[in-house]
Amino acid sequence: MGREVPGSGIRVEEESRTRTVAPPLYRVLMHNDDYTTMEFVVEVLQAVFRKSATEANQIMLHIHHKGVGECGVFPYEIAETKVARVHSLARKTGYPLRCSLEEA
């Protein structure tokens, strides 16, 4: 689209710029409990969050010692889906494992 310069018959094209805004990010936090096995936590970290065995073990130990640990940072919809997957897997296996979201 352009506009015409008054009285000149000249049409001036205007450049429009579209700025995309990155969606807000959310941290997925996993919480320690007294019943979920360390092995299950590692399996979930590998399956849901695509962590290597080494990374998963490090995160699991952090959760075990500190009470909570970060599994990853994602846009809201992805973070919400990952939390739901963790809760579903935990429910199916009878563990009370919980995750939560926190704005990054």
PDB file of C-alpha atoms in Angstrom:
ATOM      1  CA  MET A   1       0.000   0.000   0.000  1.00  0.00           C
ATOM      2  CA  GLY A   2       1.166   3.494  -0.619  1.00  0.00           C
ATOM      3  CA  ARG A   3       0.034   7.063  -0.489  1.00  0.00           C
ATOM      4  CA  GLU A   4       0.080   9.797  -3.083  1.00  0.00           C
ATOM      5  CA  VAL A   5       2.055  12.980  -2.497  1.00  0.00           C
ATOM      6  CA  PRO A   6      -0.516  15.796  -2.838  1.00  0.00           C
ATOM      7  CA  GLY A   7      -0.292  17.711  -6.112  1.00  0.00           C
ATOM      8  CA  SER A   8       2.584  15.673  -7.551  1.00  0.00           C
ATOM      9  CA  GLY A   9       0.929  12.562  -8.882  1.00  0.00           C
ATOM     10  CA  ILE A  10       3.732  10.569  -7.272  1.00  0.00           C
ATOM     11  CA  ARG A  11       2.863   7.528  -5.279  1.00  0.00           C
ATOM     12  CA  VAL A  12       5.100   6.743  -2.294  1.00  0.00           C
ATOM     13  CA  GLU A  13       5.343   3.187  -1.069  1.00  0.00           C
ATOM     14  CA  GLU A  14       5.661   2.814   2.663  1.00  0.00           C
ATOM     15  CA  GLU A  15       7.449  -0.045   4.268  1.00  0.00           C
ATOM     16  CA  SER A  16       5.630  -1.637   7.137  1.00  0.00           C
ATOM     17  CA  ARG A  17       7.429  -3.715   9.693  1.00  0.00           C
ATOM     18  CA  THR A  18       5.815  -6.438  11.670  1.00  0.00           C
ATOM     19  CA  ARG A  19       7.348  -7.197  15.004  1.00  0.00           C
ATOM     20  CA  THR A  20       6.798 -10.646  16.404  1.00  0.00           C
ATOM     21  CA  VAL A  21       6.798 -10.974  20.130  1.00  0.00           C
ATOM     22  CA  ALA A  22       8.139 -14.142  21.699  1.00  0.00           C
ATOM     23  CA  PRO A  23       5.595 -15.872  23.926  1.00  0.00           C
ATOM     24  CA  PRO A  24       6.221 -15.779  27.665  1.00  0.00           C
ATOM     25  CA  LEU A  25       8.204 -18.745  28.940  1.00  0.00           C
ATOM     26  CA  TYR A  26       7.424 -20.969  31.908  1.00  0.00           C
ATOM     27  CA  ARG A  27       9.670 -23.147  34.040  1.00  0.00           C
ATOM     28  CA  VAL A  28       8.444 -26.673  34.690  1.00  0.00           C
ATOM     29  CA  LEU A  29       9.338 -27.602  38.261  1.00  0.00           C
ATOM     30  CA  MET A  30       9.294 -31.143  39.652  1.00  0.00           C
ATOM     31  CA  HIS A  31       8.680 -31.613  43.377  1.00  0.00           C
ATOM     32  CA  ASN A  32      10.174 -34.212  45.680  1.00  0.00           C
ATOM     33  CA  ASP A  33       7.990 -36.631  47.622  1.00  0.00           C
ATOM     34  CA  ASP A  34       8.635 -39.593  49.906  1.00  0.00           C
ATOM     35  CA  TYR A  35       7.091 -42.257  47.640  1.00  0.00           C
ATOM     36  CA  THR A  36       8.140 -41.797  44.005  1.00  0.00           C
ATOM     37  CA  THR A  37      11.265 -43.803  43.207  1.00  0.00           C
ATOM     38  CA  MET A  38      14.391 -42.116  41.923  1.00  0.00           C
ATOM     39  CA  GLU A  39      14.375 -44.511  38.972  1.00  0.00           C
ATOM     40  CA  PHE A  40      10.869 -43.414  37.963  1.00  0.00           C
ATOM     41  CA  VAL A  41      11.846 -39.738  38.171  1.00  0.00           C
ATOM     42  CA  VAL A  42      14.825 -40.392  35.880  1.00  0.00           C
ATOM     43  CA  GLU A  43      12.597 -42.287  33.413  1.00  0.00           C
ATOM     44  CA  VAL A  44      10.088 -39.414  33.345  1.00  0.00           C
ATOM     45  CA  LEU A  45      12.813 -36.820  32.819  1.00  0.00           C
ATOM     46  CA  GLN A  46      14.142 -38.833  29.879  1.00  0.00           C
ATOM     47  CA  ALA A  47      10.741 -39.627  28.338  1.00  0.00           C
ATOM     48  CA  VAL A  48       8.894 -36.338  28.819  1.00  0.00           C
ATOM     49  CA  PHE A  49      11.705 -33.784  28.869  1.00  0.00           C
ATOM     50  CA  ARG A  50      14.172 -35.582  26.542  1.00  0.00           C
ATOM     51  CA  LYS A  51      17.013 -35.435  29.056  1.00  0.00           C
ATOM     52  CA  SER A  52      20.054 -37.669  28.694  1.00  0.00           C
ATOM     53  CA  ALA A  53      20.654 -40.266  31.406  1.00  0.00           C
ATOM     54  CA  THR A  54      23.354 -38.055  32.923  1.00  0.00           C
ATOM     55  CA  GLU A  55      21.187 -34.913  32.898  1.00  0.00           C
ATOM     56  CA  ALA A  56      18.192 -36.811  34.266  1.00  0.00           C
ATOM     57  CA  ASN A  57      20.257 -38.208  37.144  1.00  0.00           C
ATOM     58  CA  GLN A  58      21.649 -34.769  37.986  1.00  0.00           C
ATOM     59  CA  ILE A  59      18.172 -33.202  38.008  1.00  0.00           C
ATOM     60  CA  MET A  60      16.753 -36.101  40.049  1.00  0.00           C
ATOM     61  CA  LEU A  61      19.487 -35.715  42.682  1.00  0.00           C
ATOM     62  CA  HIS A  62      18.898 -31.957  42.815  1.00  0.00           C
ATOM     63  CA  ILE A  63      15.167 -32.573  43.360  1.00  0.00           C
ATOM     64  CA  HIS A  64      15.944 -35.188  46.005  1.00  0.00           C
ATOM     65  CA  HIS A  65      18.281 -32.905  47.964  1.00  0.00           C
ATOM     66  CA  LYS A  66      16.629 -29.497  47.448  1.00  0.00           C
ATOM     67  CA  GLY A  67      12.954 -30.512  47.265  1.00  0.00           C
ATOM     68  CA  VAL A  68      12.324 -29.054  43.823  1.00  0.00           C
ATOM     69  CA  GLY A  69      14.145 -28.899  40.493  1.00  0.00           C
ATOM     70  CA  GLU A  70      13.750 -27.396  37.041  1.00  0.00           C
ATOM     71  CA  CYS A  71      12.928 -29.781  34.199  1.00  0.00           C
ATOM     72  CA  GLY A  72      12.976 -27.162  31.443  1.00  0.00           C
ATOM     73  CA  VAL A  73      11.677 -23.812  30.177  1.00  0.00           C
ATOM     74  CA  PHE A  74       8.917 -23.747  27.545  1.00  0.00           C
ATOM     75  CA  PRO A  75       6.077 -21.629  26.133  1.00  0.00           C
ATOM     76  CA  TYR A  76       2.954 -21.987  28.304  1.00  0.00           C
ATOM     77  CA  GLU A  77       1.075 -24.541  26.181  1.00  0.00           C
ATOM     78  CA  ILE A  78       4.072 -26.856  25.892  1.00  0.00           C
ATOM     79  CA  ALA A  79       4.882 -26.535  29.598  1.00  0.00           C
ATOM     80  CA  GLU A  80       1.267 -27.272  30.502  1.00  0.00           C
ATOM     81  CA  THR A  81       1.265 -30.366  28.266  1.00  0.00           C
ATOM     82  CA  LYS A  82       4.483 -31.676  29.816  1.00  0.00           C
ATOM     83  CA  VAL A  83       3.083 -31.220  33.340  1.00  0.00           C
ATOM     84  CA  ALA A  84      -0.070 -33.105  32.312  1.00  0.00           C
ATOM     85  CA  ARG A  85       2.045 -35.953  30.854  1.00  0.00           C
ATOM     86  CA  VAL A  86       4.066 -36.253  34.062  1.00  0.00           C
ATOM     87  CA  HIS A  87       0.911 -36.343  36.177  1.00  0.00           C
ATOM     88  CA  SER A  88      -0.658 -38.929  33.865  1.00  0.00           C
ATOM     89  CA  LEU A  89       2.400 -41.212  33.958  1.00  0.00           C
ATOM     90  CA  ALA A  90       2.633 -40.869  37.743  1.00  0.00           C
ATOM     91  CA  ARG A  91      -1.064 -41.678  38.187  1.00  0.00           C
ATOM     92  CA  LYS A  92      -0.803 -44.763  35.957  1.00  0.00           C
ATOM     93  CA  THR A  93       2.055 -46.122  38.057  1.00  0.00           C
ATOM     94  CA  GLY A  94       0.595 -45.136  41.418  1.00  0.00           C
ATOM     95  CA  TYR A  95       3.123 -42.450  42.312  1.00  0.00           C
ATOM     96  CA  PRO A  96       2.214 -39.024  43.742  1.00  0.00           C
ATOM     97  CA  LEU A  97       4.857 -37.208  41.637  1.00  0.00           C
ATOM     98  CA  ARG A  98       3.934 -33.564  41.002  1.00  0.00           C
ATOM     99  CA  CYS A  99       5.110 -30.808  38.701  1.00  0.00           C
ATOM    100  CA  SER A 100       4.186 -27.147  38.627  1.00  0.00           C
ATOM    101  CA  LEU A 101       4.662 -24.110  36.375  1.00  0.00           C
ATOM    102  CA  GLU A 102       6.398 -20.865  37.203  1.00  0.00           C
ATOM    103  CA  GLU A 103       6.815 -17.901  34.893  1.00  0.00           C
ATOM    104  CA  ALA A 104      10.460 -17.698  33.842  1.00  0.00           C
TER     105      ALA A 104
END
